[in-house]
Tab-separated table of C-alpha atoms in Angstrom:
chain	number	residue	atom	x	y	z
A	104	UNK	CA	17.651	20.907	8.480
A	105	UNK	CA	18.413	19.871	11.963
A	106	UNK	CA	17.691	16.355	13.001
A	107	UNK	CA	15.926	15.757	16.162
A	108	UNK	CA	15.174	12.416	17.496
A	109	UNK	CA	11.835	13.565	19.188
A	110	UNK	CA	10.459	14.963	15.900
A	111	UNK	CA	11.465	11.905	13.752
A	112	UNK	CA	10.736	8.899	16.080
A	113	UNK	CA	7.364	8.247	14.687
A	114	UNK	CA	8.704	8.706	11.009
A	115	UNK	CA	11.494	6.366	11.603
A	116	UNK	CA	9.543	3.561	13.046
A	117	UNK	CA	6.917	3.776	10.214
A	118	UNK	CA	10.021	3.769	7.646
A	119	UNK	CA	11.233	0.595	9.562
A	120	UNK	CA	7.880	-0.981	8.848
A	121	UNK	CA	8.120	-0.435	5.375
A	122	UNK	CA	11.769	-1.682	5.242
A	123	UNK	CA	10.941	-4.734	7.173
A	124	UNK	CA	8.185	-5.713	4.853
A	125	UNK	CA	10.244	-4.659	1.696
A	126	UNK	CA	13.309	-6.499	2.715
A	127	UNK	CA	11.692	-9.903	1.867
A	128	UNK	CA	12.756	-11.298	5.132
A	129	UNK	CA	9.157	-12.649	6.085
A	130	UNK	CA	7.565	-15.025	3.814
A	131	UNK	CA	4.262	-16.992	4.107
A	132	UNK	CA	6.098	-20.129	4.665
A	133	UNK	CA	7.156	-19.412	8.183
A	134	UNK	CA	5.163	-17.292	10.744
A	135	UNK	CA	8.252	-16.978	12.831
A	136	UNK	CA	9.638	-14.334	10.289
A	137	UNK	CA	6.758	-12.065	11.046
A	138	UNK	CA	7.260	-11.916	14.764
A	139	UNK	CA	9.431	-8.888	14.449
A	140	UNK	CA	6.384	-6.918	13.234
A	141	UNK	CA	4.771	-7.339	16.750
A	142	UNK	CA	7.812	-5.418	18.228
A	143	UNK	CA	7.926	-2.849	15.618
A	144	UNK	CA	4.056	-2.233	15.933
A	145	UNK	CA	4.268	-1.745	19.952
A	146	UNK	CA	7.402	0.528	19.403
A	147	UNK	CA	5.394	2.666	16.932
A	148	UNK	CA	2.521	3.000	19.263
A	149	UNK	CA	4.979	4.032	21.867
A	150	UNK	CA	6.817	6.686	20.021
A	151	UNK	CA	3.326	8.002	18.665
A	152	UNK	CA	2.346	8.319	22.330
A	153	UNK	CA	5.871	9.778	23.862
A	154	UNK	CA	6.431	12.175	21.033
A	155	UNK	CA	3.072	13.591	19.547
A	156	UNK	CA	2.870	16.709	17.591
A	157	UNK	CA	3.089	19.377	19.947
A	158	UNK	CA	1.160	22.857	19.947
A	159	UNK	CA	2.639	26.087	20.634
A	160	UNK	CA	2.254	27.058	24.513
A	161	UNK	CA	1.831	23.327	25.314
A	162	UNK	CA	3.762	21.013	27.551
A	163	UNK	CA	4.913	17.588	26.680
A	164	UNK	CA	2.689	16.197	29.235
A	165	UNK	CA	-0.194	17.919	27.867
A	166	UNK	CA	0.647	16.932	24.233
A	167	UNK	CA	0.852	13.210	25.513
A	168	UNK	CA	-2.617	13.315	27.062
A	169	UNK	CA	-3.979	14.906	24.140
A	170	UNK	CA	-2.533	12.150	22.026
A	171	UNK	CA	-3.519	9.395	24.068
A	172	UNK	CA	-7.031	10.887	24.358
A	173	UNK	CA	-7.434	11.165	20.780
A	174	UNK	CA	-6.081	7.734	19.518
A	175	UNK	CA	-8.101	6.099	22.284
A	176	UNK	CA	-11.145	7.731	21.144
A	177	UNK	CA	-10.429	6.906	17.521
A	178	UNK	CA	-12.847	4.619	16.087
A	179	UNK	CA	-10.283	3.092	13.942
A	180	UNK	CA	-8.393	1.900	17.357
A	181	UNK	CA	-11.336	-0.125	18.423
A	182	UNK	CA	-12.103	-1.329	15.089
A	183	UNK	CA	-8.464	-2.788	14.556
A	184	UNK	CA	-8.726	-4.475	17.692
A	185	UNK	CA	-11.934	-6.117	16.815
A	186	UNK	CA	-10.457	-7.288	13.386
A	187	UNK	CA	-7.171	-8.657	14.986
A	188	UNK	CA	-9.348	-10.445	17.556
A	189	UNK	CA	-11.874	-11.929	14.838
A	190	UNK	CA	-8.672	-13.244	12.852
A	191	UNK	CA	-7.427	-14.667	16.183
A	192	UNK	CA	-10.417	-16.435	16.815
A	193	UNK	CA	-10.690	-17.753	13.295
A	194	UNK	CA	-6.844	-19.141	13.697
A	195	UNK	CA	-7.470	-20.728	17.149
A	196	UNK	CA	-10.893	-22.310	16.291
A	197	UNK	CA	-9.401	-25.051	14.249
A	198	UNK	CA	-8.514	-26.812	11.981
A	199	UNK	CA	-11.505	-28.202	10.091
A	200	UNK	CA	-10.920	-31.492	8.594
A	201	UNK	CA	-12.249	-32.200	4.769
A	202	UNK	CA	-13.380	-35.802	4.332
A	203	UNK	CA	-15.258	-37.829	1.964
A	204	UNK	CA	-18.623	-39.092	2.599
A	205	UNK	CA	-18.983	-42.488	1.348
A	206	UNK	CA	-22.756	-42.937	1.937
A	207	UNK	CA	-23.392	-39.585	0.217
A	208	UNK	CA	-20.325	-39.856	-2.309
A	209	UNK	CA	-19.479	-36.249	-1.406
A	210	UNK	CA	-16.811	-34.310	0.219
A	211	UNK	CA	-17.584	-32.580	3.396
A	212	UNK	CA	-16.069	-30.192	5.793
A	213	UNK	CA	-15.855	-31.389	9.485
A	214	UNK	CA	-17.183	-29.182	12.223
A	215	UNK	CA	-15.121	-26.643	14.100
A	216	UNK	CA	-13.995	-27.306	17.787
A	217	UNK	CA	-16.462	-24.723	18.745
A	218	UNK	CA	-19.433	-24.201	16.863
A	219	UNK	CA	-20.915	-20.955	16.073
A	220	UNK	CA	-17.604	-19.270	16.173
A	221	UNK	CA	-15.134	-18.155	13.454
A	222	UNK	CA	-12.995	-21.103	12.345
A	223	UNK	CA	-10.451	-22.245	9.899
A	224	UNK	CA	-8.986	-25.277	7.861
A	225	UNK	CA	-5.482	-24.489	8.885
A	226	UNK	CA	-4.251	-22.392	11.613
A	227	UNK	CA	-0.788	-20.959	10.306
A	228	UNK	CA	-2.561	-20.033	7.119
A	229	UNK	CA	-5.335	-18.378	8.892
A	230	UNK	CA	-3.117	-16.300	11.143
A	231	UNK	CA	-1.412	-14.983	8.309
A	232	UNK	CA	-3.875	-12.182	7.956
A	233	UNK	CA	-2.934	-11.080	11.440
A	234	UNK	CA	0.743	-10.032	10.250
A	235	UNK	CA	-1.216	-8.505	7.242
A	236	UNK	CA	-3.315	-6.044	9.035
A	237	UNK	CA	-1.454	-5.392	12.218
A	238	UNK	CA	1.380	-3.343	10.375
A	239	UNK	CA	-1.344	-1.324	8.285
A	240	UNK	CA	-3.559	-0.706	11.573
A	241	UNK	CA	-0.423	0.584	13.200
A	242	UNK	CA	0.673	2.817	10.671
A	243	UNK	CA	-2.637	4.339	9.932
A	244	UNK	CA	-3.034	5.301	13.936
A	245	UNK	CA	0.527	6.638	13.907
A	246	UNK	CA	0.004	8.889	10.843
A	247	UNK	CA	-3.147	10.113	12.091
A	248	UNK	CA	-2.096	10.931	15.515
A	249	UNK	CA	1.720	11.444	15.444
A	250	UNK	CA	2.553	13.062	12.083
A	251	UNK	CA	2.336	16.581	11.139
A	252	UNK	CA	1.734	17.586	7.434
A	253	UNK	CA	5.531	17.988	6.930
A	254	UNK	CA	6.157	14.736	8.603
A	255	UNK	CA	3.491	13.107	6.280
A	256	UNK	CA	5.661	14.612	3.108
A	257	UNK	CA	8.928	13.265	4.520
A	258	UNK	CA	7.027	9.833	4.841
A	259	UNK	CA	6.283	9.978	1.307
A	260	UNK	CA	9.779	10.867	0.432
A	261	UNK	CA	11.076	8.035	2.550
A	262	UNK	CA	8.703	5.709	0.791
A	263	UNK	CA	9.717	6.844	-2.642
A	264	UNK	CA	13.532	6.253	-1.723
A	265	UNK	CA	12.793	2.839	-0.587
A	266	UNK	CA	10.894	1.858	-3.776
A	267	UNK	CA	13.681	3.235	-5.773
A	268	UNK	CA	16.155	0.573	-3.935
A	269	UNK	CA	13.580	-2.067	-4.384
A	270	UNK	CA	13.181	-1.202	-8.292
A	271	UNK	CA	17.112	-1.367	-8.763
A	272	UNK	CA	17.270	-4.773	-6.851
A	273	UNK	CA	14.527	-6.054	-8.945
A	274	UNK	CA	15.615	-4.948	-12.332
A	275	UNK	CA	19.209	-6.348	-11.609
A	276	UNK	CA	17.658	-9.638	-10.424
A	277	UNK	CA	15.370	-9.649	-13.647
A	278	UNK	CA	18.411	-8.905	-15.838
A	279	UNK	CA	20.503	-11.639	-14.659
A	280	UNK	CA	18.013	-14.027	-14.248
A	281	UNK	CA	19.560	-15.640	-11.494
A	282	UNK	CA	17.186	-17.601	-9.157
A	283	UNK	CA	18.433	-15.720	-6.121
A	284	UNK	CA	17.748	-17.339	-2.599
A	285	UNK	CA	16.927	-14.222	-0.600
A	286	UNK	CA	17.425	-14.798	3.008
A	287	UNK	CA	18.021	-18.548	2.329
A	288	UNK	CA	14.347	-19.272	1.314
A	289	UNK	CA	13.447	-20.881	-2.074
A	290	UNK	CA	11.793	-18.615	-4.602
A	291	UNK	CA	8.724	-19.252	-6.550
A	292	UNK	CA	8.139	-19.833	-10.112
A	293	UNK	CA	6.522	-16.420	-10.691
A	294	UNK	CA	8.655	-14.491	-8.446
A	295	UNK	CA	10.006	-10.918	-8.992
A	296	UNK	CA	12.919	-9.822	-7.004
A	297	UNK	CA	11.920	-9.835	-2.935
A	298	UNK	CA	8.289	-10.338	-4.138
A	299	UNK	CA	6.921	-14.067	-3.911
A	300	UNK	CA	4.536	-12.916	-6.947
A	301	UNK	CA	4.899	-10.564	-9.770
A	302	UNK	CA	1.386	-9.211	-9.521
A	303	UNK	CA	2.575	-8.109	-5.775
A	304	UNK	CA	5.375	-6.078	-7.395
A	305	UNK	CA	3.260	-4.719	-10.220
A	306	UNK	CA	0.858	-3.163	-7.686
A	307	UNK	CA	3.699	-1.926	-5.371
A	308	UNK	CA	5.873	-0.297	-8.214
A	309	UNK	CA	2.575	1.103	-9.906
A	310	UNK	CA	1.684	3.108	-6.613
A	311	UNK	CA	5.142	4.386	-6.067
A	312	UNK	CA	5.310	5.356	-9.558
A	313	UNK	CA	2.201	7.632	-9.302
A	314	UNK	CA	3.216	8.833	-6.001
A	315	UNK	CA	6.750	9.774	-7.025
A	316	UNK	CA	5.493	11.483	-10.007
A	317	UNK	CA	3.223	13.588	-7.677
A	318	UNK	CA	6.225	14.467	-5.279
A	319	UNK	CA	8.490	15.419	-8.548
A	320	UNK	CA	5.742	17.744	-9.903
A	321	UNK	CA	5.391	19.449	-6.485
A	322	UNK	CA	9.306	19.908	-6.184
A	323	UNK	CA	9.371	21.309	-9.848
A	324	UNK	CA	6.418	23.994	-8.854
A	325	UNK	CA	8.613	24.638	-5.560
A	326	UNK	CA	11.700	25.083	-7.567
A	327	UNK	CA	13.480	22.338	-5.621
A	328	UNK	CA	16.916	21.698	-5.219
A	329	UNK	CA	18.909	19.591	-8.048
A	330	UNK	CA	19.486	16.867	-5.729
A	331	UNK	CA	15.855	16.474	-4.709
A	332	UNK	CA	14.828	16.914	-8.380
A	333	UNK	CA	17.311	14.503	-9.610
A	334	UNK	CA	16.320	11.610	-6.993
A	335	UNK	CA	12.602	12.004	-7.604
A	336	UNK	CA	13.264	11.766	-11.368
A	337	UNK	CA	15.062	8.437	-10.898
A	338	UNK	CA	12.354	7.245	-8.725
A	339	UNK	CA	9.836	7.984	-11.358
A	340	UNK	CA	11.646	6.102	-14.263
A	341	UNK	CA	12.913	3.087	-12.208
A	342	UNK	CA	9.624	2.692	-10.633
A	343	UNK	CA	7.893	2.922	-13.931
A	344	UNK	CA	10.200	0.402	-15.623
A	345	UNK	CA	10.444	-1.975	-12.605
A	346	UNK	CA	6.374	-2.089	-12.908
A	347	UNK	CA	6.449	-2.547	-16.633
A	348	UNK	CA	8.825	-5.594	-16.400
A	349	UNK	CA	6.327	-7.309	-14.102
A	350	UNK	CA	4.836	-8.255	-17.253
A	351	UNK	CA	1.314	-7.762	-15.765
A	352	UNK	CA	-1.408	-6.182	-17.910
A	353	UNK	CA	-2.813	-4.287	-15.304
A	354	UNK	CA	0.398	-2.711	-14.484
A	355	UNK	CA	1.205	-1.969	-17.961
A	356	UNK	CA	-2.138	-0.336	-18.380
A	357	UNK	CA	-1.889	1.679	-15.126
A	358	UNK	CA	1.642	2.777	-15.947
A	359	UNK	CA	0.736	3.788	-19.694
A	360	UNK	CA	-2.572	5.592	-18.692
A	361	UNK	CA	-1.228	7.157	-15.624
A	362	UNK	CA	2.076	8.234	-17.308
A	363	UNK	CA	0.282	9.999	-20.024
A	364	UNK	CA	-2.463	11.692	-17.905
A	365	UNK	CA	0.453	12.651	-15.363
A	366	UNK	CA	2.338	14.523	-18.333
A	367	UNK	CA	-0.758	16.326	-19.494
A	368	UNK	CA	-1.447	17.261	-15.948
A	369	UNK	CA	2.023	18.278	-15.072
A	370	UNK	CA	1.806	20.589	-18.075
A	371	UNK	CA	-1.421	22.276	-16.986
A	372	UNK	CA	-0.090	22.576	-13.185
A	373	UNK	CA	3.291	23.895	-13.984
A	374	UNK	CA	2.233	26.274	-17.037
A	375	UNK	CA	1.995	29.455	-14.726
A	376	UNK	CA	4.548	28.268	-12.070
A	377	UNK	CA	7.748	28.031	-14.045
A	378	UNK	CA	9.048	30.279	-16.682
A	379	UNK	CA	9.098	29.360	-20.399
A	380	UNK	CA	12.945	28.560	-20.285
A	381	UNK	CA	12.725	25.932	-17.500
A	382	UNK	CA	9.482	24.505	-19.025
A	383	UNK	CA	11.353	23.811	-22.447
A	384	UNK	CA	14.443	22.470	-20.091
A	385	UNK	CA	12.486	19.853	-18.370
A	386	UNK	CA	10.276	18.886	-21.713
A	387	UNK	CA	13.810	18.375	-23.469
A	388	UNK	CA	14.746	15.921	-20.688
A	389	UNK	CA	11.453	14.072	-20.599
A	390	UNK	CA	11.831	13.797	-24.520
A	391	UNK	CA	15.339	12.533	-24.162
A	392	UNK	CA	14.303	9.772	-21.431
A	393	UNK	CA	11.296	8.618	-23.563
A	394	UNK	CA	13.568	8.407	-26.635
A	395	UNK	CA	16.228	6.334	-24.783
A	396	UNK	CA	13.515	4.013	-23.393
A	397	UNK	CA	12.042	3.635	-26.932
A	398	UNK	CA	15.232	2.886	-28.530
A	399	UNK	CA	16.131	0.229	-25.971
A	400	UNK	CA	12.666	-1.319	-26.281
A	401	UNK	CA	12.531	-1.181	-29.944
A	402	UNK	CA	15.882	-1.123	-31.408
A	403	UNK	CA	18.373	-2.593	-28.999
A	404	UNK	CA	16.128	-5.426	-27.546
A	405	UNK	CA	13.224	-5.892	-30.131
A	406	UNK	CA	12.624	-9.382	-28.893
A	407	UNK	CA	12.314	-8.738	-25.239
A	408	UNK	CA	9.551	-10.313	-23.134
A	409	UNK	CA	7.967	-6.760	-22.555
A	410	UNK	CA	7.532	-6.299	-26.338
A	411	UNK	CA	5.833	-9.443	-26.697
A	412	UNK	CA	3.385	-8.519	-23.699
A	413	UNK	CA	2.335	-5.184	-25.073
A	414	UNK	CA	1.829	-6.808	-28.391
A	415	UNK	CA	-0.408	-9.403	-26.869
A	416	UNK	CA	-2.208	-6.612	-24.797
A	417	UNK	CA	-2.686	-4.098	-27.864
A	418	UNK	CA	-4.278	-6.992	-30.227
A	419	UNK	CA	-6.442	-8.340	-27.678
A	420	UNK	CA	-4.673	-11.864	-27.407
A	421	UNK	CA	-4.623	-11.330	-23.683
A	422	UNK	CA	-8.163	-11.881	-23.203
A	423	UNK	CA	-8.277	-14.842	-25.499
A	424	UNK	CA	-5.619	-16.910	-23.583
A	425	UNK	CA	-8.217	-18.626	-21.346
A	426	UNK	CA	-6.991	-16.675	-18.076
A	427	UNK	CA	-10.063	-14.428	-17.936
A	428	UNK	CA	-12.501	-17.429	-18.193
A	429	UNK	CA	-10.781	-19.509	-15.458
A	430	UNK	CA	-10.854	-16.502	-13.194
A	431	UNK	CA	-14.459	-15.939	-13.791
A	432	UNK	CA	-15.013	-19.622	-12.797
A	433	UNK	CA	-13.132	-19.329	-9.808
A	434	UNK	CA	-14.963	-15.953	-8.816
A	435	UNK	CA	-18.175	-17.857	-9.155
A	436	UNK	CA	-16.886	-20.639	-6.805
A	437	UNK	CA	-15.859	-18.189	-4.314
A	438	UNK	CA	-19.250	-16.789	-4.348
A	439	UNK	CA	-20.775	-20.202	-3.943
A	440	UNK	CA	-18.432	-20.493	-0.919
A	441	UNK	CA	-19.382	-17.366	0.735
A	442	UNK	CA	-23.097	-18.371	0.574
A	443	UNK	CA	-22.074	-21.344	2.590
A	444	UNK	CA	-20.163	-19.426	5.098
A	445	UNK	CA	-21.978	-15.968	5.036
A	446	UNK	CA	-21.155	-14.831	8.600
A	447	UNK	CA	-17.444	-15.519	9.379
A	448	UNK	CA	-15.998	-17.080	6.040
A	449	UNK	CA	-13.462	-19.736	5.678
A	450	UNK	CA	-10.453	-17.834	7.337
A	451	UNK	CA	-7.386	-16.693	5.021
A	452	UNK	CA	-6.441	-19.259	2.432
A	453	UNK	CA	-9.625	-21.353	3.108
A	454	UNK	CA	-10.431	-20.796	-0.393
A	455	UNK	CA	-8.085	-23.464	-1.480
A	456	UNK	CA	-9.529	-26.120	0.845
A	457	UNK	CA	-13.089	-25.480	-0.269
A	458	UNK	CA	-12.973	-24.560	-3.894
A	459	UNK	CA	-12.782	-28.205	-4.889
A	460	UNK	CA	-16.063	-28.967	-3.309
A	461	UNK	CA	-17.882	-25.830	-5.205
A	462	UNK	CA	-16.522	-26.653	-8.617
A	463	UNK	CA	-18.227	-28.749	-11.235
A	464	UNK	CA	-16.474	-31.105	-14.011
A	465	UNK	CA	-17.218	-28.420	-16.753
A	466	UNK	CA	-15.653	-25.709	-14.437
A	467	UNK	CA	-12.682	-27.932	-14.068
A	468	UNK	CA	-12.208	-28.185	-17.635
A	469	UNK	CA	-12.245	-24.386	-17.869
A	470	UNK	CA	-9.218	-24.285	-15.553
A	471	UNK	CA	-6.445	-23.788	-17.630
A	472	UNK	CA	-3.808	-23.610	-14.655
A	473	UNK	CA	-1.053	-26.154	-14.739
A	474	UNK	CA	-1.341	-27.076	-11.224
A	475	UNK	CA	-5.038	-27.612	-11.100
A	476	UNK	CA	-4.801	-26.756	-7.404
A	477	UNK	CA	-6.207	-22.960	-7.441
A	478	UNK	CA	-5.390	-21.062	-4.086
A	479	UNK	CA	-7.279	-17.702	-5.138
A	480	UNK	CA	-9.879	-16.586	-7.152
A	481	UNK	CA	-7.850	-13.700	-8.612
A	482	UNK	CA	-10.348	-11.123	-7.309
A	483	UNK	CA	-9.718	-9.706	-3.703
A	484	UNK	CA	-13.069	-8.317	-2.919
A	485	UNK	CA	-14.561	-11.777	-3.470
A	486	UNK	CA	-11.577	-13.463	-1.944
A	487	UNK	CA	-12.113	-11.382	1.510
A	488	UNK	CA	-16.010	-11.853	1.267
A	489	UNK	CA	-15.286	-15.440	1.188
A	490	UNK	CA	-12.475	-15.841	3.761
A	491	UNK	CA	-13.579	-13.323	6.231
A	492	UNK	CA	-17.473	-13.464	5.814
A	493	UNK	CA	-19.664	-10.447	6.281
A	494	UNK	CA	-18.249	-9.675	9.778
A	495	UNK	CA	-14.550	-9.416	8.815
A	496	UNK	CA	-15.391	-7.932	5.317
A	497	UNK	CA	-17.647	-5.563	6.865
A	498	UNK	CA	-14.902	-4.265	9.211
A	499	UNK	CA	-12.319	-3.762	6.831
A	500	UNK	CA	-14.764	-1.793	4.527
A	501	UNK	CA	-15.784	0.479	7.379
A	502	UNK	CA	-12.196	1.033	8.127
A	503	UNK	CA	-11.726	2.226	4.477
A	504	UNK	CA	-14.877	4.365	4.803
A	505	UNK	CA	-13.598	5.945	7.901
A	506	UNK	CA	-10.211	6.883	6.145
A	507	UNK	CA	-11.986	8.156	3.249
A	508	UNK	CA	-14.211	10.471	4.935
A	509	UNK	CA	-11.461	12.931	5.911
A	510	UNK	CA	-10.449	12.922	2.436
A	511	UNK	CA	-13.554	13.683	1.107
A	512	UNK	CA	-14.407	16.418	3.616
A	513	UNK	CA	-10.766	18.143	2.995
A	514	UNK	CA	-11.587	18.256	-1.013
A	515	UNK	CA	-14.990	19.521	-0.608
A	516	UNK	CA	-14.016	22.395	1.841
A	517	UNK	CA	-11.044	23.072	-0.559
A	518	UNK	CA	-13.401	23.358	-3.549
A	519	UNK	CA	-15.795	25.791	-1.619
A	520	UNK	CA	-13.166	27.830	-0.110
A	521	UNK	CA	-12.734	31.411	-0.985
A	522	UNK	CA	-9.377	32.253	0.458
A	523	UNK	CA	-7.278	34.586	-1.908
A	524	UNK	CA	-4.157	32.563	-1.522
A	525	UNK	CA	-5.639	29.700	-3.253
A	526	UNK	CA	-5.428	29.075	-7.189
A	527	UNK	CA	-8.466	30.279	-8.992
A	528	UNK	CA	-8.668	27.046	-10.884
A	529	UNK	CA	-10.353	24.439	-8.502
A	530	UNK	CA	-8.492	21.629	-10.208
A	531	UNK	CA	-5.151	23.265	-9.262
A	532	UNK	CA	-6.268	23.735	-5.804
A	533	UNK	CA	-5.318	20.080	-5.102
A	534	UNK	CA	-1.757	19.301	-4.641
A	535	UNK	CA	-0.132	17.115	-7.068
A	536	UNK	CA	0.586	14.598	-4.398
A	537	UNK	CA	-3.005	14.325	-3.519
A	538	UNK	CA	-4.117	13.899	-7.058
A	539	UNK	CA	-1.449	10.887	-7.795
A	540	UNK	CA	-2.222	9.457	-4.345
A	541	UNK	CA	-5.956	9.390	-5.267
A	542	UNK	CA	-5.165	7.705	-8.866
A	543	UNK	CA	-2.734	5.172	-7.110
A	544	UNK	CA	-5.503	4.205	-4.651
A	545	UNK	CA	-8.053	3.740	-7.269
A	546	UNK	CA	-5.757	2.064	-9.878
A	547	UNK	CA	-4.577	-0.531	-7.451
A	548	UNK	CA	-7.883	-1.178	-6.156
A	549	UNK	CA	-9.172	-1.964	-9.600
A	550	UNK	CA	-6.255	-3.972	-10.202
A	551	UNK	CA	-7.220	-6.063	-6.940
A	552	UNK	CA	-10.567	-6.915	-8.719
A	553	UNK	CA	-9.105	-9.290	-10.982
A	554	UNK	CA	-5.506	-10.279	-9.217
A	555	UNK	CA	-4.714	-10.682	-5.763
A	556	UNK	CA	-2.613	-7.638	-5.311
A	557	UNK	CA	-3.857	-7.270	-1.452
A	558	UNK	CA	-2.346	-10.586	-0.618
A	559	UNK	CA	0.900	-9.017	0.314
A	560	UNK	CA	1.728	-7.277	3.650
A	561	UNK	CA	3.816	-4.656	2.020
A	562	UNK	CA	1.210	-3.494	-0.588
A	563	UNK	CA	-1.574	-3.608	2.205
A	564	UNK	CA	0.731	-1.429	4.298
A	565	UNK	CA	1.521	0.978	1.623
A	566	UNK	CA	-1.994	1.425	0.243
A	567	UNK	CA	-3.416	2.068	3.791
A	568	UNK	CA	-0.347	4.251	4.448
A	569	UNK	CA	-1.279	6.561	1.540
A	570	UNK	CA	-5.066	6.285	2.569
A	571	UNK	CA	-4.139	7.989	5.905
A	572	UNK	CA	-1.651	10.355	4.542
A	573	UNK	CA	-3.922	12.138	2.077
A	574	UNK	CA	-5.866	14.280	4.574
A	575	UNK	CA	-2.793	15.902	5.821
A	576	UNK	CA	-1.302	16.871	2.525
A	577	UNK	CA	-4.468	18.400	1.139
A	578	UNK	CA	-4.387	22.042	2.385
A	579	UNK	CA	-7.271	23.245	4.621
A	580	UNK	CA	-8.808	26.455	5.522
A	581	UNK	CA	-6.983	29.196	7.418
A	582	UNK	CA	-7.495	27.814	10.854
A	583	UNK	CA	-5.795	24.412	9.784
A	584	UNK	CA	-2.967	26.448	8.626
A	585	UNK	CA	-2.862	28.296	12.064
A	586	UNK	CA	-2.863	24.930	13.942
A	587	UNK	CA	0.052	23.716	11.506
A	588	UNK	CA	2.139	26.610	12.437
A	589	UNK	CA	1.784	26.278	16.038
A	590	UNK	CA	2.936	22.711	15.651
A	591	UNK	CA	5.679	23.584	13.959
A	592	UNK	CA	6.813	26.381	16.529
A	593	UNK	CA	6.019	24.134	19.369
A	594	UNK	CA	8.866	22.727	21.791
A	595	UNK	CA	9.497	19.062	21.378
A	596	UNK	CA	10.878	17.356	24.469
A	597	UNK	CA	14.557	16.361	24.359
A	598	UNK	CA	16.441	14.589	27.032
A	599	UNK	CA	19.452	16.935	26.409
A	600	UNK	CA	17.618	20.365	26.564
A	601	UNK	CA	16.986	19.950	30.340
A	602	UNK	CA	20.563	19.192	31.023
A	603	UNK	CA	21.849	22.186	28.860
A	604	UNK	CA	19.431	24.629	31.072
A	605	UNK	CA	20.702	23.186	34.256
A	606	UNK	CA	24.377	23.438	33.083
A	607	UNK	CA	23.772	27.249	32.180
A	608	UNK	CA	21.983	27.869	35.731
A	609	UNK	CA	25.160	26.193	37.363
A	610	UNK	CA	27.612	28.410	35.375
A	611	UNK	CA	25.711	31.528	36.083
């Protein structure tokens, strides 16, 4: 496979976005560490407009005009600009002071500098959401208008490789138990590798475990090379182990349920696509892997923290520890804050500044947190509703709906298609990557309903990337395949090809 810069420019910049956020170089303690995201976002937009997917018989100038016209007519383009401006307005219209009213004997929030506009309690905290959503918005537009179906599949493989490296680093850090100061920054009490909170790592590795599994099933069905199969198998195992050792209940459930369902699905999908000898070979490898993990878990290290966590989950002690009641109290407080700020919310991390005014004495007694200073309600939908209000949350929900419409349309057309090249079973018409991708999106969305999975920019980026990638990996009707073939055969602009032509003319 020959590498061409013009064909891989968008892919490289999308990978750089994920690498930068996955490096752990940016932390909430300093907004300066997020500044490279602005340059990466601008460069990604530039590559998507300079090197768009071409169509056979189309010049590079026509391709650029077509790509720019489609991007600037995309509703997500204007929706993203509106969302970023909304967050910027929140950050600039502040801070609002919280003081004690001795006359009424209550705590009150002071008015914002400009009444009637979105406001915040802390400018630096409120502006963090800008750097959370900027890379996701950039990646979505670049994927929709700058990648072909083959490019989208390559991006999934790049993300699987990145997650494998992160899993190795996190597992080594967990095994050694050293409080590493990555990039010279102090680690938090519940960090996990490069992640400041183990719940962020649980969501990320759970997503990539399912995605790597879908890529592995596809590679097995296509009889891929040994190197590709081994790399994807290593990605599946390492992401599964890394997700499990976060010790998060949601990750354990998602990995267990997703893993069992994936094994059953792989058996059904590969039954008529592989010879029986290879099926027995791969089943033996799977059983050996599961046996080795079971030996390490039950025999070699029977008193490990993961064993105690699984036991607490199995016996139901996890629900009796008090954290469920605490999060219910905080969710009720977030709802009361939303009713006090229904339109624009309190801005990002405004929950921590206002929650004390909306908790009763009985509520404080139910909070079992050691700090007694809750910063989140551990429910992302209510957290976003509380901090972004109806305006910001509505724009976020509308963006998700606009990304889901092409996915649903592709699946509907695929189910109703009568093309003879498609599989007879409707379930097997959907590629494994799309099935596991939908499962990952749904699973992490459910995790966010009682955790703060979407408070990490890397998780937000990967989740929206996957949502934008899915329509391209689901096969469409014959017309779509013809368009894809024309894009593959199209000539890409290269600064060296013109020089070769001129040199050949001079030689003649």
